């Protein structure tokens, strides 16, 4: 069975601090795909990134970076120099390769960035 | 310009009523989904449709019935509403059918907050 664990329920930081959100996953599939979504206080879900299981390159997009390590089944998300607008709930998600596979979400990490 | 839209945004109703939530996407996608987010923010898929055909039917009470009149719409009908149905319901769509397709991602609507009293 597939599972995504986000052990950090809530994180609070002060603006300009760096923060890392952890994501650990379990799957029996050899091919799978990982995602991060952001849910700001307004409630919508915003896609941030998709990563294929066969691509372990780390990715950087502005202040956001992702560290994918198959050896530890982790796909962690780091925000550098956090800003108040980063305050949101962040979800990590996993799906297998088939159209009948379901996008499995973690329980989310609530990030609060204080000015 | 809205990609995935849902109506209504808020829905307050009494137990036992029947209600519908509408979803439309203007992205030209073939696959659409319904998710439920409970009070603890846990997100779980309910259904997926591809070209009006049901693909995923998760363990959902049969009081919930999705209906896809065309591939741009996936509506959710809920009969005999119960207190436990209170949640935020998200519609989503994806261009690609298989997650292995290179540009696969799910675009989510703004959500419908259903409150059953």
CSV table of N, CA, C and O in Angstrom, one decimal, chain B residues 26-112:
chain,number,residue,atom,x,y,z
B,26,UNK,N,-12.2,24.4,-18.1
B,26,UNK,CA,-12.0,25.0,-19.5
B,26,UNK,C,-10.6,24.8,-20.0
B,26,UNK,O,-10.2,25.5,-20.9
B,27,UNK,N,-10.0,23.7,-19.5
B,27,UNK,CA,-8.6,23.4,-19.9
B,27,UNK,C,-8.5,22.4,-21.0
B,27,UNK,O,-7.5,22.1,-21.5
B,28,UNK,N,-9.7,21.9,-21.4
B,28,UNK,CA,-9.7,20.8,-22.5
B,28,UNK,C,-9.2,19.5,-22.0
B,28,UNK,O,-8.8,18.6,-22.7
B,29,UNK,N,-9.2,19.3,-20.6
B,29,UNK,CA,-8.7,18.0,-20.1
B,29,UNK,C,-9.7,16.9,-20.2
B,29,UNK,O,-10.9,17.2,-20.3
B,30,UNK,N,-9.2,15.7,-20.3
B,30,UNK,CA,-10.1,14.6,-20.4
B,30,UNK,C,-10.4,13.9,-19.1
B,30,UNK,O,-11.4,13.1,-19.0
B,31,UNK,N,-9.6,14.1,-18.1
B,31,UNK,CA,-9.8,13.4,-16.8
B,31,UNK,C,-10.1,14.4,-15.7
B,31,UNK,O,-9.5,15.4,-15.6
B,32,UNK,N,-11.2,14.0,-14.9
B,32,UNK,CA,-11.6,14.9,-13.8
B,32,UNK,C,-11.8,14.0,-12.6
B,32,UNK,O,-11.9,12.8,-12.6
B,33,UNK,N,-11.7,14.7,-11.4
B,33,UNK,CA,-11.6,14.0,-10.1
B,33,UNK,C,-12.5,14.8,-9.1
B,33,UNK,O,-12.7,16.0,-9.2
B,34,UNK,N,-12.9,14.0,-8.1
B,34,UNK,CA,-13.5,14.6,-6.9
B,34,UNK,C,-12.7,14.2,-5.7
B,34,UNK,O,-12.4,13.0,-5.6
B,35,UNK,N,-12.4,15.1,-4.8
B,35,UNK,CA,-11.7,14.8,-3.6
B,35,UNK,C,-12.5,15.4,-2.4
B,35,UNK,O,-13.2,16.4,-2.6
B,36,UNK,N,-12.3,14.8,-1.2
B,36,UNK,CA,-12.9,15.3,0.0
B,36,UNK,C,-11.8,15.6,1.0
B,36,UNK,O,-10.9,14.9,1.2
B,37,UNK,N,-11.9,16.9,1.5
B,37,UNK,CA,-11.0,17.3,2.6
B,37,UNK,C,-11.7,17.4,3.9
B,37,UNK,O,-12.6,18.3,4.0
B,38,UNK,N,-11.4,16.6,4.9
B,38,UNK,CA,-12.1,16.7,6.1
B,38,UNK,C,-11.6,17.8,7.0
B,38,UNK,O,-10.7,18.6,6.6
B,39,UNK,N,-12.2,17.9,8.2
B,39,UNK,CA,-11.9,19.0,9.1
B,39,UNK,C,-10.4,19.0,9.6
B,39,UNK,O,-9.9,20.0,10.0
B,40,UNK,N,-9.8,17.9,9.5
B,40,UNK,CA,-8.3,17.8,9.8
B,40,UNK,C,-7.4,18.0,8.6
B,40,UNK,O,-6.2,17.8,8.6
B,41,UNK,N,-8.0,18.5,7.5
B,41,UNK,CA,-7.3,18.8,6.3
B,41,UNK,C,-6.9,17.6,5.5
B,41,UNK,O,-6.1,17.7,4.5
B,42,UNK,N,-7.3,16.4,5.9
B,42,UNK,CA,-6.9,15.2,5.2
B,42,UNK,C,-7.7,15.1,3.8
B,42,UNK,O,-8.9,15.2,3.8
B,43,UNK,N,-6.9,15.0,2.8
B,43,UNK,CA,-7.4,14.9,1.4
B,43,UNK,C,-7.5,13.5,0.9
B,43,UNK,O,-6.5,12.8,0.9
B,44,UNK,N,-8.6,13.1,0.4
B,44,UNK,CA,-8.8,11.8,-0.2
B,44,UNK,C,-9.6,11.8,-1.4
B,44,UNK,O,-10.6,12.5,-1.5
B,45,UNK,N,-9.2,11.0,-2.4
B,45,UNK,CA,-9.9,10.9,-3.7
B,45,UNK,C,-11.2,10.2,-3.5
B,45,UNK,O,-11.3,9.2,-2.7
B,46,UNK,N,-12.2,10.6,-4.2
B,46,UNK,CA,-13.5,9.9,-4.2
B,46,UNK,C,-13.7,9.2,-5.5
B,46,UNK,O,-14.1,8.1,-5.6
B,47,UNK,N,-13.6,10.0,-6.6
B,47,UNK,CA,-13.9,9.5,-8.0
B,47,UNK,C,-12.9,10.1,-9.0
B,47,UNK,O,-12.4,11.2,-8.8
B,48,UNK,N,-12.7,9.3,-10.1
B,48,UNK,CA,-12.1,10.0,-11.2
B,48,UNK,C,-12.9,9.5,-12.5
B,48,UNK,O,-13.4,8.4,-12.5
B,49,UNK,N,-12.9,10.4,-13.5
B,49,UNK,CA,-13.6,10.1,-14.7
B,49,UNK,C,-12.6,10.4,-15.8
B,49,UNK,O,-11.9,11.4,-15.8
B,50,UNK,N,-12.7,9.6,-16.9
B,50,UNK,CA,-11.9,10.0,-18.1
B,50,UNK,C,-12.9,9.9,-19.3
B,50,UNK,O,-13.5,8.8,-19.5
B,51,UNK,N,-13.1,11.0,-20.0
B,51,UNK,CA,-14.0,11.0,-21.1
B,51,UNK,C,-15.4,10.5,-20.8
B,51,UNK,O,-15.9,9.7,-21.5
B,52,UNK,N,-15.9,10.9,-19.6
B,52,UNK,CA,-17.2,10.6,-19.1
B,52,UNK,C,-17.3,9.1,-18.6
B,52,UNK,O,-18.4,8.7,-18.3
B,53,UNK,N,-16.1,8.4,-18.6
B,53,UNK,CA,-16.2,7.1,-18.1
B,53,UNK,C,-15.6,7.0,-16.6
B,53,UNK,O,-14.5,7.6,-16.4
B,54,UNK,N,-16.3,6.3,-15.7
B,54,UNK,CA,-15.8,6.2,-14.4
B,54,UNK,C,-14.5,5.3,-14.3
B,54,UNK,O,-14.6,4.2,-14.8
B,55,UNK,N,-13.5,5.8,-13.7
B,55,UNK,CA,-12.2,5.1,-13.6
B,55,UNK,C,-11.9,4.7,-12.2
B,55,UNK,O,-11.6,3.5,-11.9
B,56,UNK,N,-12.0,5.6,-11.3
B,56,UNK,CA,-11.8,5.3,-9.9
B,56,UNK,C,-13.1,5.6,-9.1
B,56,UNK,O,-13.7,6.6,-9.3
B,57,UNK,N,-13.4,4.6,-8.3
B,57,UNK,CA,-14.6,4.8,-7.5
B,57,UNK,C,-14.2,4.3,-6.1
B,57,UNK,O,-14.1,3.1,-5.8
B,58,UNK,N,-13.7,5.2,-5.3
B,58,UNK,CA,-13.2,4.9,-4.0
B,58,UNK,C,-14.3,4.5,-3.1
B,58,UNK,O,-15.5,4.6,-3.4
B,59,UNK,N,-14.0,4.0,-1.9
B,59,UNK,CA,-15.0,3.5,-1.0
B,59,UNK,C,-15.8,4.7,-0.4
B,59,UNK,O,-15.4,5.3,0.6
B,60,UNK,N,-16.8,5.0,-1.2
B,60,UNK,CA,-17.6,6.2,-0.8
B,60,UNK,C,-19.1,5.7,-0.7
B,60,UNK,O,-19.5,4.8,-1.5
B,61,UNK,N,-19.8,6.2,0.3
B,61,UNK,CA,-21.2,5.8,0.4
B,61,UNK,C,-22.0,6.0,-1.0
B,61,UNK,O,-21.7,7.0,-1.7
B,62,UNK,N,-22.9,5.1,-1.3
B,62,UNK,CA,-23.6,5.3,-2.6
B,62,UNK,C,-24.6,6.4,-2.6
B,62,UNK,O,-25.3,6.7,-3.6
B,63,UNK,N,-24.6,7.2,-1.5
B,63,UNK,CA,-25.4,8.4,-1.5
B,63,UNK,C,-24.7,9.5,-2.4
B,63,UNK,O,-25.3,10.5,-2.7
B,64,UNK,N,-23.4,9.2,-2.6
B,64,UNK,CA,-22.6,10.1,-3.5
B,64,UNK,C,-22.6,9.6,-4.9
B,64,UNK,O,-22.2,8.4,-5.1
B,65,UNK,N,-23.0,10.4,-5.8
B,65,UNK,CA,-23.0,9.9,-7.2
B,65,UNK,C,-22.5,11.0,-8.1
B,65,UNK,O,-23.0,12.1,-8.2
B,66,UNK,N,-21.4,10.7,-8.8
B,66,UNK,CA,-20.8,11.7,-9.8
B,66,UNK,C,-21.6,11.5,-11.1
B,66,UNK,O,-22.0,10.4,-11.4
B,67,UNK,N,-21.7,12.7,-11.8
B,67,UNK,CA,-22.3,12.6,-13.1
B,67,UNK,C,-21.5,13.5,-14.0
B,67,UNK,O,-21.2,14.7,-13.7
B,68,UNK,N,-21.2,12.9,-15.2
B,68,UNK,CA,-20.4,13.7,-16.1
B,68,UNK,C,-21.1,13.8,-17.4
B,68,UNK,O,-21.1,12.9,-18.3
B,69,UNK,N,-21.8,14.9,-17.6
B,69,UNK,CA,-22.6,15.1,-18.8
B,69,UNK,C,-21.7,15.3,-20.1
B,69,UNK,O,-22.2,15.0,-21.2
B,70,UNK,N,-20.5,15.8,-19.9
B,70,UNK,CA,-19.6,15.9,-21.0
B,70,UNK,C,-18.2,16.0,-20.3
B,70,UNK,O,-18.1,16.1,-19.1
B,71,UNK,N,-17.1,15.9,-21.1
B,71,UNK,CA,-15.8,15.8,-20.5
B,71,UNK,C,-15.3,17.1,-19.8
B,71,UNK,O,-14.3,17.0,-19.1
B,72,UNK,N,-16.0,18.2,-20.0
B,72,UNK,CA,-15.7,19.4,-19.3
B,72,UNK,C,-16.4,19.6,-17.9
B,72,UNK,O,-16.1,20.5,-17.2
B,73,UNK,N,-17.3,18.7,-17.6
B,73,UNK,CA,-18.1,18.8,-16.4
B,73,UNK,C,-18.1,17.5,-15.6
B,73,UNK,O,-18.2,16.4,-16.2
B,74,UNK,N,-18.0,17.6,-14.3
B,74,UNK,CA,-18.2,16.5,-13.4
B,74,UNK,C,-18.9,17.0,-12.2
B,74,UNK,O,-18.3,17.7,-11.4
B,75,UNK,N,-20.1,16.7,-12.1
B,75,UNK,CA,-20.9,17.1,-11.0
B,75,UNK,C,-21.0,16.1,-9.9
B,75,UNK,O,-20.9,14.9,-10.2
B,76,UNK,N,-21.2,16.5,-8.7
B,76,UNK,CA,-21.3,15.6,-7.5
B,76,UNK,C,-22.7,15.7,-6.9
B,76,UNK,O,-23.0,16.8,-6.4
B,77,UNK,N,-23.5,14.7,-6.9
B,77,UNK,CA,-24.8,14.7,-6.3
B,77,UNK,C,-24.7,13.9,-4.9
B,77,UNK,O,-24.1,12.8,-4.9
B,78,UNK,N,-25.3,14.5,-3.9
B,78,UNK,CA,-25.2,13.8,-2.6
B,78,UNK,C,-26.7,13.7,-2.1
B,78,UNK,O,-27.3,14.8,-2.0
B,79,UNK,N,-27.1,12.5,-1.9
B,79,UNK,CA,-28.5,12.3,-1.4
B,79,UNK,C,-28.4,12.1,0.2
B,79,UNK,O,-27.4,11.6,0.7
B,80,UNK,N,-29.6,12.4,0.8
B,80,UNK,CA,-29.7,12.2,2.2
B,80,UNK,C,-28.5,12.6,3.0
B,80,UNK,O,-27.9,11.8,3.7
B,81,UNK,N,-28.2,13.8,2.9
B,81,UNK,CA,-27.0,14.4,3.6
B,81,UNK,C,-27.0,14.1,5.1
B,81,UNK,O,-28.0,14.1,5.8
B,82,UNK,N,-25.7,13.8,5.5
B,82,UNK,CA,-25.5,13.4,6.9
B,82,UNK,C,-24.5,14.4,7.5
B,82,UNK,O,-23.7,15.1,6.8
B,83,UNK,N,-24.5,14.5,8.8
B,83,UNK,CA,-23.5,15.5,9.5
B,83,UNK,C,-22.1,15.2,9.1
B,83,UNK,O,-21.3,16.1,8.8
B,84,UNK,N,-21.8,13.9,8.9
B,84,UNK,CA,-20.4,13.6,8.6
B,84,UNK,C,-20.0,13.9,7.2
B,84,UNK,O,-18.8,13.8,6.8
B,85,UNK,N,-20.9,14.4,6.4
B,85,UNK,CA,-20.6,14.8,5.0
B,85,UNK,C,-20.0,16.2,5.0
B,85,UNK,O,-19.5,16.6,4.0
B,86,UNK,N,-20.1,16.9,6.1
B,86,UNK,CA,-19.5,18.2,6.2
B,86,UNK,C,-18.0,18.2,5.9
B,86,UNK,O,-17.3,17.4,6.6
B,87,UNK,N,-17.6,18.9,4.9
B,87,UNK,CA,-16.2,18.9,4.5
B,87,UNK,C,-16.0,19.9,3.4
B,87,UNK,O,-17.0,20.5,3.0
B,88,UNK,N,-14.8,20.0,2.9
B,88,UNK,CA,-14.5,20.8,1.7
B,88,UNK,C,-14.4,19.8,0.5
B,88,UNK,O,-13.6,18.8,0.7
B,89,UNK,N,-15.1,20.0,-0.6
B,89,UNK,CA,-15.0,19.1,-1.7
B,89,UNK,C,-14.3,19.8,-2.8
B,89,UNK,O,-14.6,20.9,-3.2
B,90,UNK,N,-13.2,19.1,-3.3
B,90,UNK,CA,-12.4,19.7,-4.4
B,90,UNK,C,-12.6,18.9,-5.7
B,90,UNK,O,-12.6,17.7,-5.7
B,91,UNK,N,-12.8,19.6,-6.8
B,91,UNK,CA,-12.8,19.1,-8.1
B,91,UNK,C,-11.4,19.3,-8.7
B,91,UNK,O,-10.8,20.3,-8.3
B,92,UNK,N,-10.9,18.4,-9.5
B,92,UNK,CA,-9.6,18.6,-10.2
B,92,UNK,C,-9.7,18.0,-11.6
B,92,UNK,O,-10.6,17.2,-11.9
B,93,UNK,N,-8.7,18.4,-12.4
B,93,UNK,CA,-8.7,17.8,-13.7
B,93,UNK,C,-7.2,17.6,-14.1
B,93,UNK,O,-6.3,18.3,-13.6
B,94,UNK,N,-7.0,16.8,-15.1
B,94,UNK,CA,-5.6,16.6,-15.6
B,94,UNK,C,-5.7,16.4,-17.1
B,94,UNK,O,-6.6,15.7,-17.6
B,95,UNK,N,-4.7,16.9,-17.8
B,95,UNK,CA,-4.6,16.7,-19.2
B,95,UNK,C,-4.3,15.3,-19.6
B,95,UNK,O,-4.9,14.7,-20.5
B,96,UNK,N,-3.4,14.7,-18.9
B,96,UNK,CA,-2.9,13.4,-19.2
B,96,UNK,C,-3.7,12.4,-18.4
B,96,UNK,O,-4.2,12.6,-17.3
B,97,UNK,N,-3.8,11.2,-19.0
B,97,UNK,CA,-4.6,10.1,-18.5
B,97,UNK,C,-3.7,9.3,-17.5
B,97,UNK,O,-4.2,8.9,-16.4
B,98,UNK,N,-2.5,9.1,-17.8
B,98,UNK,CA,-1.6,8.3,-17.0
B,98,UNK,C,-0.6,9.1,-16.3
B,98,UNK,O,0.0,10.0,-16.9
B,99,UNK,N,-0.4,8.9,-15.0
B,99,UNK,CA,0.6,9.7,-14.2
B,99,UNK,C,2.0,9.6,-14.9
B,99,UNK,O,2.7,10.6,-14.7
B,100,UNK,N,2.2,8.6,-15.6
B,100,UNK,CA,3.6,8.4,-16.2
B,100,UNK,C,3.8,9.4,-17.4
B,100,UNK,O,4.9,9.6,-17.8
B,101,UNK,N,2.7,10.0,-17.9
B,101,UNK,CA,2.8,10.9,-19.0
B,101,UNK,C,3.5,12.1,-18.4
B,101,UNK,O,3.3,12.6,-17.3
B,102,UNK,N,4.4,12.7,-19.3
B,102,UNK,CA,5.4,13.6,-18.8
B,102,UNK,C,4.9,14.9,-18.2
B,102,UNK,O,5.5,15.5,-17.3
B,103,UNK,N,3.7,15.3,-18.6
B,103,UNK,CA,3.2,16.6,-18.1
B,103,UNK,C,2.0,16.4,-17.2
B,103,UNK,O,1.2,17.3,-16.9
B,104,UNK,N,1.9,15.2,-16.6
B,104,UNK,CA,0.8,14.9,-15.8
B,104,UNK,C,0.8,15.7,-14.5
B,104,UNK,O,1.8,15.7,-13.8
B,105,UNK,N,-0.3,16.4,-14.2
B,105,UNK,CA,-0.5,17.0,-12.9
B,105,UNK,C,-2.0,17.3,-12.8
B,105,UNK,O,-2.7,17.4,-13.8
B,106,UNK,N,-2.4,17.4,-11.6
B,106,UNK,CA,-3.8,17.7,-11.4
B,106,UNK,C,-4.0,19.1,-11.0
B,106,UNK,O,-3.3,19.6,-10.1
B,107,UNK,N,-4.9,19.8,-11.7
B,107,UNK,CA,-5.3,21.2,-11.4
B,107,UNK,C,-6.6,21.1,-10.5
B,107,UNK,O,-7.6,20.6,-10.9
B,108,UNK,N,-6.5,21.8,-9.4
B,108,UNK,CA,-7.6,21.8,-8.5
B,108,UNK,C,-8.5,23.0,-8.6
B,108,UNK,O,-8.0,24.1,-8.9
B,109,UNK,N,-9.8,22.8,-8.4
B,109,UNK,CA,-10.7,24.0,-8.3
B,109,UNK,C,-10.6,24.6,-6.9
B,109,UNK,O,-9.8,24.1,-6.0
B,110,UNK,N,-11.4,25.7,-6.6
B,110,UNK,CA,-11.3,26.4,-5.4
B,110,UNK,C,-11.9,25.7,-4.2
B,110,UNK,O,-11.7,26.2,-3.1
B,111,UNK,N,-12.6,24.6,-4.4
B,111,UNK,CA,-13.2,23.9,-3.3
B,111,UNK,C,-14.7,24.4,-3.0
B,111,UNK,O,-15.0,25.6,-3.3
B,112,UNK,N,-15.5,23.5,-2.5
B,112,UNK,CA,-16.8,23.9,-2.0
B,112,UNK,C,-16.9,23.4,-0.6
B,112,UNK,O,-16.7,22.2,-0.3
